[in-house]
Amino acid sequence: MRLWLAAVLALFALLPAPASAWGEYAHRQTARVAAANVSPQVRAKIRALLAYEKDLGTPKCPLKTLEDAAVWADCVRGEGWRWGYTAAWHYRTAPICQVFDPRANCAGGNCVTAQITRAHRVLADESLPPAVRLEALAFMVHFAGDVHMPLHSGDNEDRGGNAREADYGIIPSLNLHWIWDGPLAERAISDPADPVVRPYSAAERAELASGTPDDWGRESWEIARSFVYPTAFDTDNLCDGKLPEKTALTQEDIVRGVPVARKRVVQAGLRIAGLLESAFAPGPLVVPDERRRP
């Protein structure tokens, strides 16, 4: 019994805090995938923009690399007095038991799909100050990861699975959202025999990286509707009455979910690469001159 409890506690120690869409590891992996699939010219322009990090005034949330950009938007949310208004930008949930409405739940552009588009436009505008464009880069990279997590689009009256207690194998009392954020995603992208970070062929990118932010959100909603909830609750009749407040993912459920989660991380990384390529259109590379700073 003591050994069993020790094993459970050790597994808990490896789990990320349930604070964000995907854990830090999965978000950083999307940035690594993107970096491996952009041109050298785009990588150089990203490095030049990152040199303006100090102008953002977020010393507790570093932004020195593209990997940092993938988690920066979650980090700054810790200062709610300053960044609280961005909370709604991380998701756009829609009920899985209703017809999908691509125009709903995004008043004033306060949702993840609209913010990807806005940030891309800001990043691409070279007339704007570098720090403004750098902030947009960080938001765009992070939100393009968020929109690929199924439970940031699909919902069944449970805050995207946050209100559904779920066991993850032998680990008890997590919630469905947290499982897809952290342990399942991390397991899906941690196989050294099948690395997600690599250059992808043109054919692979054509298959995996097409569409718009609205398309990506709808894909996630469909995965939540057709896979995440039916698998978690062992039913195809999701909308015939209320689901139980607690469930459990068996080892078989987890194994089935691994390729689904893995594909979403890869798609996010390749689509981030596409966003970066299109935002950094050919043009002069501007390197900051520290001597001109106040």
CSV table of C-alpha atoms in Angstrom, one decimal:
chain,number,residue,atom,x,y,z
A,1,MET,CA,0.0,0.0,0.0
A,2,ARG,CA,2.8,2.4,0.8
A,3,LEU,CA,4.5,1.7,-2.5
A,4,TRP,CA,1.3,2.3,-4.3
A,5,LEU,CA,0.8,5.7,-2.6
A,6,ALA,CA,4.4,6.6,-3.3
A,7,ALA,CA,3.9,5.9,-7.0
A,8,VAL,CA,0.7,7.9,-7.2
A,9,LEU,CA,2.4,10.9,-5.4
A,10,ALA,CA,5.4,10.7,-7.7
A,11,LEU,CA,3.0,10.8,-10.7
A,12,PHE,CA,1.2,13.8,-9.3
A,13,ALA,CA,4.6,15.6,-9.0
A,14,LEU,CA,5.1,15.2,-12.7
A,15,LEU,CA,1.8,16.7,-13.7
A,16,PRO,CA,1.6,20.4,-14.6
A,17,ALA,CA,-0.6,22.8,-12.7
A,18,PRO,CA,-4.1,23.1,-14.3
A,19,ALA,CA,-3.6,26.7,-15.3
A,20,SER,CA,-3.5,26.8,-19.0
A,21,ALA,CA,-4.4,25.1,-22.3
A,22,TRP,CA,-1.8,22.4,-22.8
A,23,GLY,CA,1.0,22.3,-20.3
A,24,GLU,CA,4.2,24.3,-20.8
A,25,TYR,CA,5.9,21.3,-22.4
A,26,ALA,CA,3.3,20.8,-25.1
A,27,HIS,CA,3.2,24.5,-25.9
A,28,ARG,CA,7.0,24.7,-26.1
A,29,GLN,CA,6.9,21.7,-28.4
A,30,THR,CA,4.6,23.5,-30.8
A,31,ALA,CA,7.2,26.3,-31.0
A,32,ARG,CA,10.0,23.8,-31.6
A,33,VAL,CA,8.0,22.2,-34.4
A,34,ALA,CA,7.4,25.7,-35.9
A,35,ALA,CA,11.1,26.7,-35.6
A,36,ALA,CA,12.1,23.5,-37.4
A,37,ASN,CA,9.8,24.3,-40.3
A,38,VAL,CA,10.3,28.0,-41.1
A,39,SER,CA,12.9,29.5,-43.4
A,40,PRO,CA,16.2,30.8,-42.2
A,41,GLN,CA,15.1,34.3,-43.1
A,42,VAL,CA,12.1,34.1,-40.8
A,43,ARG,CA,14.2,32.7,-38.0
A,44,ALA,CA,16.5,35.7,-38.3
A,45,LYS,CA,13.6,38.1,-38.2
A,46,ILE,CA,12.1,36.4,-35.2
A,47,ARG,CA,15.5,36.7,-33.4
A,48,ALA,CA,15.7,40.4,-34.3
A,49,LEU,CA,12.2,41.1,-32.9
A,50,LEU,CA,13.0,39.1,-29.7
A,51,ALA,CA,15.8,41.6,-29.0
A,52,TYR,CA,13.1,44.1,-28.0
A,53,GLU,CA,12.0,41.9,-25.1
A,54,LYS,CA,12.8,44.5,-22.4
A,55,ASP,CA,10.4,47.0,-24.0
A,56,LEU,CA,7.4,44.7,-23.0
A,57,GLY,CA,8.1,45.3,-19.3
A,58,THR,CA,7.4,41.7,-18.2
A,59,PRO,CA,10.6,40.6,-16.4
A,60,LYS,CA,8.9,37.8,-14.6
A,61,CYS,CA,7.8,36.4,-18.0
A,62,PRO,CA,10.8,36.1,-20.2
A,63,LEU,CA,10.5,36.3,-24.0
A,64,LYS,CA,13.9,35.5,-25.3
A,65,THR,CA,13.0,32.6,-27.7
A,66,LEU,CA,10.2,31.3,-29.8
A,67,GLU,CA,9.6,28.7,-27.1
A,68,ASP,CA,9.2,31.4,-24.5
A,69,ALA,CA,6.6,33.0,-26.9
A,70,ALA,CA,4.6,29.8,-26.7
A,71,VAL,CA,4.0,30.2,-23.0
A,72,TRP,CA,4.3,33.9,-22.4
A,73,ALA,CA,0.6,34.6,-22.7
A,74,ASP,CA,-0.1,32.1,-19.9
A,75,CYS,CA,2.7,33.6,-17.8
A,76,VAL,CA,1.5,37.2,-17.9
A,77,ARG,CA,-2.0,36.1,-16.9
A,78,GLY,CA,-0.5,35.7,-13.4
A,79,GLU,CA,-0.6,39.5,-13.2
A,80,GLY,CA,-4.4,39.8,-13.4
A,81,TRP,CA,-4.4,43.5,-12.6
A,82,ARG,CA,-2.5,44.1,-15.8
A,83,TRP,CA,-3.4,41.3,-18.2
A,84,GLY,CA,-6.7,40.0,-16.9
A,85,TYR,CA,-8.6,41.3,-20.0
A,86,THR,CA,-6.8,38.6,-22.1
A,87,ALA,CA,-8.3,35.7,-20.2
A,88,ALA,CA,-11.2,35.2,-22.7
A,89,TRP,CA,-8.7,35.2,-25.6
A,90,HIS,CA,-7.5,31.6,-24.8
A,91,TYR,CA,-10.6,29.8,-25.9
A,92,ARG,CA,-13.9,29.8,-27.8
A,93,THR,CA,-16.0,27.0,-26.5
A,94,ALA,CA,-19.2,25.9,-28.2
A,95,PRO,CA,-21.8,23.4,-27.0
A,96,ILE,CA,-21.2,20.0,-28.5
A,97,CYS,CA,-24.9,19.2,-28.3
A,98,GLN,CA,-25.9,22.1,-30.6
A,99,VAL,CA,-25.2,23.0,-34.2
A,100,PHE,CA,-21.8,24.6,-34.5
A,101,ASP,CA,-22.0,28.4,-34.9
A,102,PRO,CA,-18.7,29.9,-36.1
A,103,ARG,CA,-19.9,33.4,-35.2
A,104,ALA,CA,-21.0,32.7,-31.6
A,105,ASN,CA,-19.1,33.3,-28.3
A,106,CYS,CA,-16.7,35.9,-29.6
A,107,ALA,CA,-18.2,39.3,-28.7
A,108,GLY,CA,-15.8,42.1,-29.6
A,109,GLY,CA,-13.2,39.7,-30.9
A,110,ASN,CA,-12.6,38.3,-27.4
A,111,CYS,CA,-11.9,34.7,-28.3
A,112,VAL,CA,-9.0,32.7,-29.4
A,113,THR,CA,-9.7,32.5,-33.2
A,114,ALA,CA,-10.2,36.3,-33.5
A,115,GLN,CA,-7.1,37.0,-31.5
A,116,ILE,CA,-4.9,34.8,-33.7
A,117,THR,CA,-6.1,36.8,-36.7
A,118,ARG,CA,-5.6,40.1,-34.9
A,119,ALA,CA,-2.2,39.2,-33.7
A,120,HIS,CA,-1.1,38.0,-37.1
A,121,ARG,CA,-2.2,41.3,-38.6
A,122,VAL,CA,-0.3,43.3,-36.0
A,123,LEU,CA,2.8,41.2,-36.4
A,124,ALA,CA,2.8,41.7,-40.1
A,125,ASP,CA,2.5,45.5,-39.9
A,126,GLU,CA,6.1,46.7,-40.0
A,127,SER,CA,5.0,50.3,-39.4
A,128,LEU,CA,4.2,49.4,-35.8
A,129,PRO,CA,6.7,49.7,-33.0
A,130,PRO,CA,8.8,46.5,-32.6
A,131,ALA,CA,7.6,45.9,-29.0
A,132,VAL,CA,4.0,46.0,-30.2
A,133,ARG,CA,4.8,43.4,-32.9
A,134,LEU,CA,6.7,41.3,-30.4
A,135,GLU,CA,3.7,41.1,-28.1
A,136,ALA,CA,1.6,40.1,-31.1
A,137,LEU,CA,4.1,37.4,-31.9
A,138,ALA,CA,3.8,35.9,-28.5
A,139,PHE,CA,0.0,36.0,-28.4
A,140,MET,CA,-0.2,34.5,-31.9
A,141,VAL,CA,2.1,31.6,-31.2
A,142,HIS,CA,0.4,30.8,-27.9
A,143,PHE,CA,-3.2,31.1,-29.1
A,144,ALA,CA,-2.5,29.1,-32.2
A,145,GLY,CA,-1.5,26.3,-29.8
A,146,ASP,CA,-4.6,26.9,-27.6
A,147,VAL,CA,-7.1,26.6,-30.5
A,148,HIS,CA,-5.8,23.1,-31.2
A,149,MET,CA,-6.7,21.7,-27.8
A,150,PRO,CA,-10.1,20.1,-28.2
A,151,LEU,CA,-11.6,21.3,-25.0
A,152,HIS,CA,-10.9,25.0,-25.8
A,153,SER,CA,-13.5,24.6,-28.4
A,154,GLY,CA,-15.9,21.8,-27.3
A,155,ASP,CA,-18.1,22.1,-24.2
A,156,ASN,CA,-20.9,20.2,-22.5
A,157,GLU,CA,-22.1,22.6,-19.8
A,158,ASP,CA,-18.9,21.9,-17.9
A,159,ARG,CA,-16.5,24.8,-18.8
A,160,GLY,CA,-14.7,22.7,-21.4
A,161,GLY,CA,-14.3,19.7,-19.1
A,162,ASN,CA,-13.0,21.7,-16.2
A,163,ALA,CA,-16.1,20.8,-14.1
A,164,ARG,CA,-15.9,17.0,-15.0
A,165,GLU,CA,-13.9,15.1,-12.4
A,166,ALA,CA,-11.9,12.4,-14.1
A,167,ASP,CA,-9.4,9.8,-13.1
A,168,TYR,CA,-6.4,9.4,-15.4
A,169,GLY,CA,-5.5,5.7,-15.2
A,170,ILE,CA,-4.4,5.1,-11.6
A,171,ILE,CA,-4.2,8.9,-10.8
A,172,PRO,CA,-7.5,10.0,-9.2
A,173,SER,CA,-9.5,13.1,-9.2
A,174,LEU,CA,-8.2,15.3,-12.0
A,175,ASN,CA,-10.6,16.8,-14.4
A,176,LEU,CA,-11.2,16.1,-18.1
A,177,HIS,CA,-9.8,19.5,-19.3
A,178,TRP,CA,-6.6,19.1,-17.2
A,179,ILE,CA,-6.0,15.6,-18.5
A,180,TRP,CA,-6.0,16.8,-22.1
A,181,ASP,CA,-3.9,19.9,-21.1
A,182,GLY,CA,-1.2,18.0,-19.5
A,183,PRO,CA,-0.6,14.3,-18.9
A,184,LEU,CA,-2.3,13.0,-22.1
A,185,ALA,CA,-0.6,15.6,-24.4
A,186,GLU,CA,2.8,15.1,-22.8
A,187,ARG,CA,2.5,11.3,-23.2
A,188,ALA,CA,1.5,11.8,-26.8
A,189,ILE,CA,4.6,13.8,-27.8
A,190,SER,CA,7.3,12.1,-25.6
A,191,ASP,CA,8.1,9.0,-27.7
A,192,PRO,CA,11.8,9.3,-28.7
A,193,ALA,CA,11.2,6.8,-31.4
A,194,ASP,CA,8.6,9.1,-33.1
A,195,PRO,CA,9.7,12.7,-32.4
A,196,VAL,CA,7.3,15.5,-33.2
A,197,VAL,CA,10.1,18.0,-33.7
A,198,ARG,CA,11.6,17.6,-37.1
A,199,PRO,CA,11.4,19.2,-40.5
A,200,TYR,CA,8.2,18.1,-42.3
A,201,SER,CA,7.9,17.4,-46.0
A,202,ALA,CA,5.8,19.6,-48.3
A,203,ALA,CA,3.3,16.8,-48.6
A,204,GLU,CA,3.0,16.5,-44.8
A,205,ARG,CA,2.5,20.2,-44.4
A,206,ALA,CA,-0.1,20.2,-47.1
A,207,GLU,CA,-2.0,17.5,-45.3
A,208,LEU,CA,-1.7,18.8,-41.8
A,209,ALA,CA,-1.3,22.6,-41.9
A,210,SER,CA,-4.1,24.0,-44.0
A,211,GLY,CA,-7.1,26.1,-43.0
A,212,THR,CA,-7.8,29.2,-41.1
A,213,PRO,CA,-8.1,29.8,-37.3
A,214,ASP,CA,-11.9,29.4,-37.6
A,215,ASP,CA,-11.3,26.0,-39.3
A,216,TRP,CA,-8.9,24.9,-36.6
A,217,GLY,CA,-11.4,25.8,-33.9
A,218,ARG,CA,-14.1,23.8,-35.6
A,219,GLU,CA,-11.8,20.8,-35.9
A,220,SER,CA,-11.2,20.9,-32.2
A,221,TRP,CA,-14.9,21.2,-31.5
A,222,GLU,CA,-15.5,18.2,-33.7
A,223,ILE,CA,-12.8,16.2,-31.9
A,224,ALA,CA,-14.4,17.1,-28.5
A,225,ARG,CA,-17.8,16.1,-29.8
A,226,SER,CA,-16.9,12.8,-31.6
A,227,PHE,CA,-13.9,11.6,-29.5
A,228,VAL,CA,-13.1,13.3,-26.2
A,229,TYR,CA,-16.5,13.1,-24.5
A,230,PRO,CA,-17.7,9.8,-26.0
A,231,THR,CA,-14.4,8.2,-24.9
A,232,ALA,CA,-14.4,9.7,-21.5
A,233,PHE,CA,-18.0,8.6,-20.7
A,234,ASP,CA,-18.2,5.4,-22.8
A,235,THR,CA,-21.3,6.6,-24.7
A,236,ASP,CA,-22.4,7.8,-28.1
A,237,ASN,CA,-25.5,9.4,-26.7
A,238,LEU,CA,-23.9,12.5,-25.2
A,239,CYS,CA,-27.0,14.6,-25.5
A,240,ASP,CA,-29.6,12.3,-24.1
A,241,GLY,CA,-29.7,13.6,-20.6
A,242,LYS,CA,-26.9,14.9,-18.3
A,243,LEU,CA,-23.5,13.2,-18.1
A,244,PRO,CA,-22.2,12.2,-14.7
A,245,GLU,CA,-20.0,14.7,-13.0
A,246,LYS,CA,-17.3,12.1,-12.5
A,247,THR,CA,-15.7,9.6,-14.9
A,248,ALA,CA,-12.4,7.7,-15.4
A,249,LEU,CA,-10.1,7.3,-18.4
A,250,THR,CA,-8.9,3.7,-18.6
A,251,GLN,CA,-5.5,2.8,-20.0
A,252,GLU,CA,-7.3,1.8,-23.2
A,253,ASP,CA,-8.9,5.2,-23.4
A,254,ILE,CA,-5.5,6.9,-22.9
A,255,VAL,CA,-3.9,4.8,-25.6
A,256,ARG,CA,-6.7,5.7,-28.0
A,257,GLY,CA,-6.3,9.4,-27.2
A,258,VAL,CA,-2.5,9.5,-27.7
A,259,PRO,CA,-2.5,9.8,-31.6
A,260,VAL,CA,-5.3,12.3,-31.4
A,261,ALA,CA,-3.4,14.6,-29.1
A,262,ARG,CA,-0.2,14.1,-30.9
A,263,LYS,CA,-1.7,15.1,-34.2
A,264,ARG,CA,-3.1,18.3,-32.7
A,265,VAL,CA,0.3,19.3,-31.3
A,266,VAL,CA,2.0,18.7,-34.7
A,267,GLN,CA,-0.8,20.6,-36.6
A,268,ALA,CA,-0.4,23.5,-34.2
A,269,GLY,CA,3.3,23.7,-34.7
A,270,LEU,CA,3.1,23.5,-38.5
A,271,ARG,CA,0.3,26.1,-38.6
A,272,ILE,CA,2.3,28.4,-36.4
A,273,ALA,CA,5.1,28.0,-38.9
A,274,GLY,CA,2.7,29.0,-41.7
A,275,LEU,CA,1.5,32.1,-39.7
A,276,LEU,CA,5.1,33.2,-39.1
A,277,GLU,CA,6.1,32.8,-42.8
A,278,SER,CA,3.1,34.8,-44.0
A,279,ALA,CA,3.6,37.5,-41.3
A,280,PHE,CA,7.3,38.0,-42.0
A,281,ALA,CA,7.0,38.8,-45.7
A,282,PRO,CA,10.2,39.5,-47.5
A,283,GLY,CA,11.6,42.9,-46.4
A,284,PRO,CA,14.6,44.5,-44.6
A,285,LEU,CA,15.8,43.0,-41.3
A,286,VAL,CA,15.8,45.7,-38.6
A,287,VAL,CA,18.1,45.1,-35.7
A,288,PRO,CA,17.6,47.2,-32.6
A,289,ASP,CA,20.2,49.8,-31.8
A,290,GLU,CA,20.8,49.8,-28.1
A,291,ARG,CA,22.5,53.2,-28.3
A,292,ARG,CA,19.3,54.9,-29.2
A,293,ARG,CA,17.4,53.6,-26.3
A,294,PRO,CA,16.6,55.9,-23.4
